[in-house]
Amino acid sequence: MHTPLDGQIALVTGGSSGIGAGVAKALADAGAHVAINYHSHAEPAEKLAAEIEALGGQAFAVAGDVSDEAQTNAMFDAVIQRFGTVDIVVANSGLQKDAKLAAMTLDDWRTVIDTNLTGQFLTARRAVREFERRGPRPVSKALGKIICMSSVHEVIPWAGHVNYAASKGGIQMMMKTLAQELAPQRIRVNSIAPGAIRTPINKDAWDTQEALDRLLTLIPYGRVGEVDDIGRAAVWLASDDSDYVVGTTLFVDGGMTLYPGFADNG
Ligand code: NAI
Ligand code: BGC
């Protein structure tokens, strides 16, 4: 088995569902000890941790609302208490509250920005404070690695989802700015921008044949993505195999960002 993350500690926010769960499993398979953050329901996170442990890994579930400063800090404190430190942080938590602009409430705007963008800021800030506190470790060439879960919607405008698209556009510039700021300390900050991945967040887009057919017109590679596709990308971005990758968005999207509407038009 390829275990490039042996001896490293990872935290995955929103790790009990969808992409976060796939990433947590993949990091554990690659040798990392994994803290699985959940927002409000402990059970799925605890079940995933038990599955990882049954396979010989180490994992535990940790509560925390990433849009809340005190809870985010407490989540890191719990990880450090359990595993000693953290080397890899995947800022994955996110949600959608979709509406056309005229119908979008300020509350829905704020909830999405607070979770998707401010949540990643709070997560990254606490991670960097920990990397700086504990100094270099022999397990990795970098002092620490932060992976922001962005989206193809950091570049593709998305009508009816202005809060979500703005949050992901914000992640693009936050990630690059942090990467530039932190690279001299050998902290690597990068993003993954998934295309349409089969998870609860977009169930309406793939759970009927009609919806799936419509979705597939946007994906040149001809299939919906699976959480393992993102898990493998996260392992690579977290490992020394990508040691010279700094400030990059890795699109894992089956070609969704290739303007498929132009394939036989324009
Ligand atoms: P999901 O709904 O299965 O998972 C979202 C996770 O975020 C859940 O575990 C949820 O509990 C957690 N979360 C929400 N609010 C939170 C908060 N305040 N504090 C802590 N955790 C919170 O959806 P999915 O698809 O796995 O989404 C994960 C990330 O991937 C999100 O950032 C999403 O924007 C992004 N993404 C998803 C794509 C897809 O097609 N599924 C495509 C591109 C990006
Ligand atoms: C969204 C999904 C959507 C995908 C592709 C993601 O960021 O969360 O709902 O299917 O982008 O449009």
mmCIF file of C-alpha atoms and ligand atoms in Angstrom:
data_model
loop_
_atom_site.group_PDB
_atom_site.id
_atom_site.type_symbol
_atom_site.label_atom_id
_atom_site.label_comp_id
_atom_site.label_asym_id
_atom_site.label_seq_id
_atom_site.Cartn_x
_atom_site.Cartn_y
_atom_site.Cartn_z
ATOM 1 C CA MET A 1 0.000 0.000 0.000
ATOM 2 C CA HIS A 2 1.228 3.526 -0.859
ATOM 3 C CA THR A 3 1.296 5.491 2.419
ATOM 4 C CA PRO A 4 2.890 8.875 1.684
ATOM 5 C CA LEU A 5 1.220 10.437 4.741
ATOM 6 C CA ASP A 6 2.652 8.060 7.356
ATOM 7 C CA GLY A 7 3.057 9.790 10.713
ATOM 8 C CA GLN A 8 1.093 12.891 9.708
ATOM 9 C CA ILE A 9 -1.973 14.312 11.431
ATOM 10 C CA ALA A 10 -4.882 15.583 9.337
ATOM 11 C CA LEU A 11 -8.042 17.519 10.133
ATOM 12 C CA VAL A 12 -10.919 17.502 7.643
ATOM 13 C CA THR A 13 -13.717 19.987 8.313
ATOM 14 C CA GLY A 14 -17.173 18.806 7.326
ATOM 15 C CA GLY A 15 -15.606 15.362 7.262
ATOM 16 C CA SER A 16 -18.673 13.285 8.050
ATOM 17 C CA SER A 17 -20.419 13.614 4.691
ATOM 18 C CA GLY A 18 -19.783 13.635 0.953
ATOM 19 C CA ILE A 19 -16.415 14.931 -0.225
ATOM 20 C CA GLY A 20 -15.113 15.444 3.327
ATOM 21 C CA ALA A 21 -15.785 11.810 4.201
ATOM 22 C CA GLY A 22 -14.106 10.656 0.979
ATOM 23 C CA VAL A 23 -11.088 12.833 1.731
ATOM 24 C CA ALA A 24 -10.882 11.626 5.355
ATOM 25 C CA LYS A 25 -10.894 7.998 4.194
ATOM 26 C CA ALA A 26 -8.300 8.621 1.502
ATOM 27 C CA LEU A 27 -5.966 10.446 3.913
ATOM 28 C CA ALA A 28 -6.325 7.590 6.423
ATOM 29 C CA ASP A 29 -5.605 5.012 3.689
ATOM 30 C CA ALA A 30 -2.469 7.014 2.898
ATOM 31 C CA GLY A 31 -1.278 6.671 6.495
ATOM 32 C CA ALA A 32 -2.490 9.866 8.194
ATOM 33 C CA HIS A 33 -4.221 10.004 11.557
ATOM 34 C CA VAL A 34 -7.471 11.819 10.855
ATOM 35 C CA ALA A 35 -9.699 14.137 12.866
ATOM 36 C CA ILE A 36 -13.173 14.199 11.347
ATOM 37 C CA ASN A 37 -15.018 17.430 12.075
ATOM 38 C CA TYR A 38 -18.806 17.521 12.156
ATOM 39 C CA HIS A 39 -21.169 20.424 12.613
ATOM 40 C CA SER A 40 -24.194 19.121 14.485
ATOM 41 C CA HIS A 41 -24.603 15.340 14.155
ATOM 42 C CA ALA A 42 -21.850 13.311 15.802
ATOM 43 C CA GLU A 43 -23.016 9.879 14.714
ATOM 44 C CA PRO A 44 -21.909 9.799 11.039
ATOM 45 C CA ALA A 45 -18.486 11.189 11.995
ATOM 46 C CA GLU A 46 -18.107 8.648 14.790
ATOM 47 C CA LYS A 47 -19.159 5.837 12.443
ATOM 48 C CA LEU A 48 -16.567 6.894 9.865
ATOM 49 C CA ALA A 49 -13.878 7.117 12.566
ATOM 50 C CA ALA A 50 -14.787 3.590 13.703
ATOM 51 C CA GLU A 51 -14.560 2.316 10.098
ATOM 52 C CA ILE A 52 -11.097 3.824 9.728
ATOM 53 C CA GLU A 53 -9.974 2.344 13.045
ATOM 54 C CA ALA A 54 -11.363 -1.077 12.085
ATOM 55 C CA LEU A 55 -9.002 -0.966 9.098
ATOM 56 C CA GLY A 56 -6.043 -0.262 11.395
ATOM 57 C CA GLY A 57 -6.011 3.530 11.109
ATOM 58 C CA GLN A 58 -6.449 6.198 13.759
ATOM 59 C CA ALA A 59 -9.362 8.622 13.673
ATOM 60 C CA PHE A 60 -11.770 10.478 15.902
ATOM 61 C CA ALA A 61 -14.785 12.751 15.519
ATOM 62 C CA VAL A 62 -14.550 16.376 16.618
ATOM 63 C CA ALA A 63 -17.391 18.895 16.855
ATOM 64 C CA GLY A 64 -17.273 22.479 15.632
ATOM 65 C CA ASP A 65 -19.123 25.072 13.607
ATOM 66 C CA VAL A 66 -16.428 26.525 11.356
ATOM 67 C CA SER A 67 -18.278 29.832 11.010
ATOM 68 C CA ASP A 68 -17.797 30.389 14.749
ATOM 69 C CA GLU A 69 -14.391 31.606 15.917
ATOM 70 C CA ALA A 70 -14.495 30.057 19.403
ATOM 71 C CA GLN A 71 -15.779 26.712 18.111
ATOM 72 C CA THR A 72 -13.151 26.558 15.372
ATOM 73 C CA ASN A 73 -10.391 27.259 17.879
ATOM 74 C CA ALA A 74 -11.823 24.656 20.274
ATOM 75 C CA MET A 75 -11.926 22.099 17.439
ATOM 76 C CA PHE A 76 -8.176 22.582 16.872
ATOM 77 C CA ASP A 77 -7.506 22.408 20.621
ATOM 78 C CA ALA A 78 -9.258 19.018 20.708
ATOM 79 C CA VAL A 79 -7.213 17.738 17.754
ATOM 80 C CA ILE A 80 -3.952 18.898 19.337
ATOM 81 C CA GLN A 81 -4.905 17.357 22.659
ATOM 82 C CA ARG A 82 -5.688 14.025 20.979
ATOM 83 C CA PHE A 83 -2.940 13.775 18.343
ATOM 84 C CA GLY A 84 -0.327 16.311 19.534
ATOM 85 C CA THR A 85 -0.441 18.643 16.539
ATOM 86 C CA VAL A 86 -1.773 18.869 12.988
ATOM 87 C CA ASP A 87 0.144 18.734 9.680
ATOM 88 C CA ILE A 88 -2.624 18.712 7.044
ATOM 89 C CA VAL A 89 -5.797 20.783 7.214
ATOM 90 C CA VAL A 90 -8.548 20.334 4.653
ATOM 91 C CA ALA A 91 -10.978 23.266 4.879
ATOM 92 C CA ASN A 92 -13.896 21.484 3.280
ATOM 93 C CA SER A 93 -17.077 22.529 5.111
ATOM 94 C CA GLY A 94 -19.601 24.214 2.877
ATOM 95 C CA LEU A 95 -23.231 24.599 2.012
ATOM 96 C CA GLN A 96 -25.625 26.070 -0.522
ATOM 97 C CA LYS A 97 -28.700 28.231 0.097
ATOM 98 C CA ASP A 98 -29.879 28.877 -3.420
ATOM 99 C CA ALA A 99 -32.203 31.628 -4.595
ATOM 100 C CA LYS A 100 -32.463 34.205 -7.363
ATOM 101 C CA LEU A 101 -31.133 37.557 -6.192
ATOM 102 C CA ALA A 102 -34.515 39.249 -5.672
ATOM 103 C CA ALA A 103 -35.622 36.379 -3.446
ATOM 104 C CA MET A 104 -32.362 35.819 -1.565
ATOM 105 C CA THR A 105 -32.516 36.807 2.081
ATOM 106 C CA LEU A 106 -29.639 38.557 3.805
ATOM 107 C CA ASP A 107 -29.592 35.636 6.189
ATOM 108 C CA ASP A 108 -29.011 33.183 3.317
ATOM 109 C CA TRP A 109 -26.260 35.398 1.919
ATOM 110 C CA ARG A 110 -24.553 35.649 5.311
ATOM 111 C CA THR A 111 -24.876 31.970 6.218
ATOM 112 C CA VAL A 112 -23.158 30.890 3.009
ATOM 113 C CA ILE A 113 -20.381 33.492 3.192
ATOM 114 C CA ASP A 114 -19.868 32.847 6.915
ATOM 115 C CA THR A 115 -19.574 29.085 6.432
ATOM 116 C CA ASN A 116 -17.834 28.760 3.077
ATOM 117 C CA LEU A 117 -15.470 31.747 3.185
ATOM 118 C CA THR A 118 -15.121 33.007 6.748
ATOM 119 C CA GLY A 119 -15.073 29.382 7.927
ATOM 120 C CA GLN A 120 -12.028 28.702 5.750
ATOM 121 C CA PHE A 121 -10.347 31.902 6.998
ATOM 122 C CA LEU A 122 -10.866 30.873 10.644
ATOM 123 C CA THR A 123 -9.692 27.327 9.896
ATOM 124 C CA ALA A 124 -6.577 28.447 8.024
ATOM 125 C CA ARG A 125 -5.670 31.019 10.683
ATOM 126 C CA ARG A 126 -5.832 28.544 13.543
ATOM 127 C CA ALA A 127 -3.899 25.981 11.478
ATOM 128 C CA VAL A 128 -1.078 28.430 10.794
ATOM 129 C CA ARG A 129 -0.847 29.372 14.464
ATOM 130 C CA GLU A 130 -0.361 25.689 15.270
ATOM 131 C CA PHE A 131 2.217 25.124 12.487
ATOM 132 C CA GLU A 132 4.200 28.099 13.824
ATOM 133 C CA ARG A 133 3.910 26.982 17.460
ATOM 134 C CA ARG A 134 5.229 23.478 16.941
ATOM 135 C CA GLY A 135 7.845 24.134 14.253
ATOM 136 C CA PRO A 136 9.123 21.671 11.632
ATOM 137 C CA ARG A 137 8.504 17.938 11.903
ATOM 138 C CA PRO A 138 10.446 15.183 10.165
ATOM 139 C CA VAL A 139 7.238 13.764 8.630
ATOM 140 C CA SER A 140 7.037 16.349 5.824
ATOM 141 C CA LYS A 141 9.202 18.821 3.911
ATOM 142 C CA ALA A 142 6.602 21.526 4.530
ATOM 143 C CA LEU A 143 5.851 23.097 7.910
ATOM 144 C CA GLY A 144 2.181 22.453 7.158
ATOM 145 C CA LYS A 145 -0.314 22.052 4.339
ATOM 146 C CA ILE A 146 -3.689 23.702 3.933
ATOM 147 C CA ILE A 147 -6.115 22.526 1.257
ATOM 148 C CA CYS A 148 -9.109 24.755 0.583
ATOM 149 C CA MET A 149 -12.154 23.039 -0.918
ATOM 150 C CA SER A 150 -13.153 25.475 -3.616
ATOM 151 C CA SER A 151 -15.340 24.687 -6.651
ATOM 152 C CA VAL A 152 -15.491 25.147 -10.383
ATOM 153 C CA HIS A 153 -17.685 28.087 -9.315
ATOM 154 C CA GLU A 154 -14.577 30.000 -8.295
ATOM 155 C CA VAL A 155 -14.459 30.736 -12.037
ATOM 156 C CA ILE A 156 -17.854 29.699 -13.479
ATOM 157 C CA PRO A 157 -20.596 32.243 -12.719
ATOM 158 C CA TRP A 158 -23.736 30.521 -11.412
ATOM 159 C CA ALA A 159 -27.125 32.215 -11.745
ATOM 160 C CA GLY A 160 -29.377 31.635 -8.767
ATOM 161 C CA HIS A 161 -26.389 30.937 -6.500
ATOM 162 C CA VAL A 162 -24.726 34.334 -6.043
ATOM 163 C CA ASN A 163 -23.891 33.723 -2.377
ATOM 164 C CA TYR A 164 -22.218 30.394 -3.187
ATOM 165 C CA ALA A 165 -20.329 31.602 -6.280
ATOM 166 C CA ALA A 166 -19.132 34.701 -4.396
ATOM 167 C CA SER A 167 -17.892 32.509 -1.545
ATOM 168 C CA LYS A 168 -15.903 30.315 -3.929
ATOM 169 C CA GLY A 169 -14.544 33.300 -5.873
ATOM 170 C CA GLY A 170 -13.431 34.642 -2.504
ATOM 171 C CA ILE A 171 -11.707 31.364 -1.692
ATOM 172 C CA GLN A 172 -9.703 31.626 -4.907
ATOM 173 C CA MET A 173 -8.133 34.947 -3.902
ATOM 174 C CA MET A 174 -7.897 34.075 -0.209
ATOM 175 C CA MET A 175 -6.001 30.883 -1.053
ATOM 176 C CA LYS A 176 -3.562 32.624 -3.425
ATOM 177 C CA THR A 177 -2.936 35.482 -1.010
ATOM 178 C CA LEU A 178 -2.310 33.106 1.877
ATOM 179 C CA ALA A 179 -0.074 30.951 -0.312
ATOM 180 C CA GLN A 180 2.033 33.982 -1.191
ATOM 181 C CA GLU A 181 2.170 35.144 2.428
ATOM 182 C CA LEU A 182 2.996 31.764 3.949
ATOM 183 C CA ALA A 183 5.297 30.132 1.382
ATOM 184 C CA PRO A 184 8.432 31.672 2.954
ATOM 185 C CA GLN A 185 7.563 29.709 6.112
ATOM 186 C CA ARG A 186 7.212 26.568 3.992
ATOM 187 C CA ILE A 187 3.475 26.403 4.560
ATOM 188 C CA ARG A 188 1.798 25.236 1.360
ATOM 189 C CA VAL A 189 -1.709 26.507 0.655
ATOM 190 C CA ASN A 190 -3.597 25.122 -2.364
ATOM 191 C CA SER A 191 -7.176 24.513 -3.454
ATOM 192 C CA ILE A 192 -9.101 21.704 -5.014
ATOM 193 C CA ALA A 193 -11.912 22.847 -7.312
ATOM 194 C CA PRO A 194 -14.295 19.930 -7.792
ATOM 195 C CA GLY A 195 -16.790 19.805 -10.608
ATOM 196 C CA ALA A 196 -20.075 17.971 -10.046
ATOM 197 C CA ILE A 197 -19.361 15.284 -7.445
ATOM 198 C CA ARG A 198 -22.126 12.904 -6.358
ATOM 199 C CA THR A 199 -22.925 14.052 -2.771
ATOM 200 C CA PRO A 200 -25.937 15.262 -0.787
ATOM 201 C CA ILE A 201 -25.211 18.925 -1.672
ATOM 202 C CA ASN A 202 -26.292 18.444 -5.307
ATOM 203 C CA LYS A 203 -28.618 15.424 -5.112
ATOM 204 C CA ASP A 204 -31.233 17.223 -7.206
ATOM 205 C CA ALA A 205 -28.710 17.430 -10.048
ATOM 206 C CA TRP A 206 -28.125 13.665 -10.385
ATOM 207 C CA ASP A 207 -30.863 11.624 -8.713
ATOM 208 C CA THR A 208 -33.285 11.469 -11.636
ATOM 209 C CA GLN A 209 -32.362 10.375 -15.172
ATOM 210 C CA GLU A 210 -33.594 13.679 -16.577
ATOM 211 C CA ALA A 211 -31.469 15.732 -14.183
ATOM 212 C CA LEU A 212 -28.461 13.494 -14.768
ATOM 213 C CA ASP A 213 -28.758 13.811 -18.563
ATOM 214 C CA ARG A 214 -28.840 17.596 -18.228
ATOM 215 C CA LEU A 215 -25.854 17.585 -15.883
ATOM 216 C CA LEU A 216 -23.827 15.362 -18.218
ATOM 217 C CA THR A 217 -24.105 17.972 -21.005
ATOM 218 C CA LEU A 218 -21.820 20.090 -18.791
ATOM 219 C CA ILE A 219 -19.185 17.368 -18.288
ATOM 220 C CA PRO A 220 -17.009 16.529 -21.321
ATOM 221 C CA TYR A 221 -15.610 13.410 -19.616
ATOM 222 C CA GLY A 222 -19.106 11.928 -19.547
ATOM 223 C CA ARG A 223 -19.548 10.947 -15.920
ATOM 224 C CA VAL A 224 -20.395 12.524 -12.595
ATOM 225 C CA GLY A 225 -17.459 12.726 -10.196
ATOM 226 C CA GLU A 226 -17.184 10.506 -7.121
ATOM 227 C CA VAL A 227 -15.754 11.461 -3.735
ATOM 228 C CA ASP A 228 -12.770 9.158 -4.335
ATOM 229 C CA ASP A 229 -11.759 11.385 -7.259
ATOM 230 C CA ILE A 230 -11.327 14.219 -4.766
ATOM 231 C CA GLY A 231 -9.810 11.985 -2.085
ATOM 232 C CA ARG A 232 -6.953 10.959 -4.384
ATOM 233 C CA ALA A 233 -6.285 14.589 -5.326
ATOM 234 C CA ALA A 234 -6.225 15.580 -1.649
ATOM 235 C CA VAL A 235 -3.672 12.854 -0.803
ATOM 236 C CA TRP A 236 -1.386 14.114 -3.539
ATOM 237 C CA LEU A 237 -1.737 17.780 -2.540
ATOM 238 C CA ALA A 238 -1.105 16.864 1.115
ATOM 239 C CA SER A 239 1.969 14.762 0.433
ATOM 240 C CA ASP A 240 5.572 15.621 -0.370
ATOM 241 C CA ASP A 241 4.864 14.347 -3.915
ATOM 242 C CA SER A 242 3.463 17.852 -4.507
ATOM 243 C CA ASP A 243 6.086 19.679 -2.426
ATOM 244 C CA TYR A 244 6.696 22.340 -5.104
ATOM 245 C CA VAL A 245 2.963 23.020 -5.646
ATOM 246 C CA VAL A 246 2.125 26.307 -3.953
ATOM 247 C CA GLY A 247 -0.915 28.524 -4.495
ATOM 248 C CA THR A 248 -2.512 26.347 -7.167
ATOM 249 C CA THR A 249 -6.120 25.442 -7.757
ATOM 250 C CA LEU A 250 -6.322 21.835 -8.902
ATOM 251 C CA PHE A 251 -9.496 21.447 -10.969
ATOM 252 C CA VAL A 252 -10.931 17.936 -10.638
ATOM 253 C CA ASP A 253 -13.982 18.400 -12.805
ATOM 254 C CA GLY A 254 -14.117 16.045 -15.800
ATOM 255 C CA GLY A 255 -13.561 19.093 -17.999
ATOM 256 C CA MET A 256 -16.465 21.185 -16.695
ATOM 257 C CA THR A 257 -14.350 24.341 -16.912
ATOM 258 C CA LEU A 258 -13.564 23.755 -20.610
ATOM 259 C CA TYR A 259 -16.638 25.671 -21.880
ATOM 260 C CA PRO A 260 -18.354 22.481 -23.157
ATOM 261 C CA GLY A 261 -21.079 24.626 -24.796
ATOM 262 C CA PHE A 262 -18.435 25.604 -27.371
ATOM 263 C CA ALA A 263 -17.608 22.009 -28.368
ATOM 264 C CA ASP A 264 -19.986 22.150 -31.360
ATOM 265 C CA ASN A 265 -20.970 25.806 -31.335
ATOM 266 C CA GLY A 266 -19.496 29.300 -31.554
HETATM 267 P P1 NAI B 1 -22.081 17.765 1.858
HETATM 268 O O1 NAI B 1 -23.333 18.512 2.112
HETATM 269 O O2 NAI B 1 -22.130 16.287 1.766
HETATM 270 O O3 NAI B 1 -20.967 18.144 2.920
HETATM 271 C C1 NAI B 1 -20.821 19.428 3.457
HETATM 272 C C2 NAI B 1 -20.237 19.290 4.833
HETATM 273 O O4 NAI B 1 -20.020 20.586 5.391
HETATM 274 C C3 NAI B 1 -21.158 18.530 5.787
HETATM 275 O O5 NAI B 1 -20.399 17.586 6.491
HETATM 276 C C4 NAI B 1 -21.674 19.620 6.703
HETATM 277 O O6 NAI B 1 -21.998 19.172 7.988
HETATM 278 C C5 NAI B 1 -20.469 20.539 6.736
HETATM 279 N N1 NAI B 1 -20.805 21.866 7.224
HETATM 280 C C6 NAI B 1 -21.763 22.716 6.779
HETATM 281 N N2 NAI B 1 -21.795 23.813 7.541
HETATM 282 C C7 NAI B 1 -20.835 23.663 8.487
HETATM 283 C C8 NAI B 1 -20.364 24.447 9.563
HETATM 284 N N3 NAI B 1 -20.900 25.657 9.842
HETATM 285 N N4 NAI B 1 -19.351 23.960 10.322
HETATM 286 C C9 NAI B 1 -18.797 22.769 10.072
HETATM 287 N N5 NAI B 1 -19.186 21.989 9.068
HETATM 288 C C10 NAI B 1 -20.200 22.428 8.287
HETATM 289 O O7 NAI B 1 -21.531 18.382 0.491
HETATM 290 P P2 NAI B 1 -20.159 18.118 -0.277
HETATM 291 O O8 NAI B 1 -20.485 18.089 -1.695
HETATM 292 O O9 NAI B 1 -19.404 17.004 0.301
HETATM 293 O O10 NAI B 1 -19.416 19.498 -0.007
HETATM 294 C C11 NAI B 1 -18.124 19.591 0.580
HETATM 295 C C12 NAI B 1 -17.399 20.793 0.003
HETATM 296 O O11 NAI B 1 -17.174 20.563 -1.384
HETATM 297 C C13 NAI B 1 -18.164 22.106 0.101
HETATM 298 O O12 NAI B 1 -17.257 23.152 0.410
HETATM 299 C C14 NAI B 1 -18.712 22.295 -1.299
HETATM 300 O O13 NAI B 1 -18.901 23.645 -1.604
HETATM 301 C C15 NAI B 1 -17.574 21.688 -2.116
HETATM 302 N N6 NAI B 1 -17.921 21.301 -3.462
HETATM 303 C C16 NAI B 1 -18.834 20.296 -3.710
HETATM 304 C C17 NAI B 1 -19.088 19.918 -5.005
HETATM 305 C C18 NAI B 1 -20.030 18.832 -5.371
HETATM 306 O O14 NAI B 1 -20.358 18.704 -6.562
HETATM 307 N N7 NAI B 1 -20.480 17.994 -4.450
HETATM 308 C C19 NAI B 1 -18.425 20.583 -6.141
HETATM 309 C C20 NAI B 1 -17.532 21.645 -5.763
HETATM 310 C C21 NAI B 1 -17.292 21.965 -4.474
HETATM 311 C C1 BGC B 2 -21.832 22.691 -6.179
HETATM 312 C C2 BGC B 2 -22.651 21.565 -6.750
HETATM 313 C C3 BGC B 2 -22.559 21.563 -8.258
HETATM 314 C C4 BGC B 2 -21.116 21.626 -8.738
HETATM 315 C C5 BGC B 2 -21.018 21.794 -10.246
HETATM 316 C C6 BGC B 2 -20.435 22.623 -6.717
HETATM 317 O O1 BGC B 2 -19.661 23.658 -6.193
HETATM 318 O O2 BGC B 2 -21.819 22.601 -4.757
HETATM 319 O O3 BGC B 2 -24.011 21.709 -6.358
HETATM 320 O O4 BGC B 2 -23.160 20.364 -8.786
HETATM 321 O O5 BGC B 2 -20.461 22.711 -8.128
HETATM 322 O O6 BGC B 2 -21.849 22.822 -10.739
#
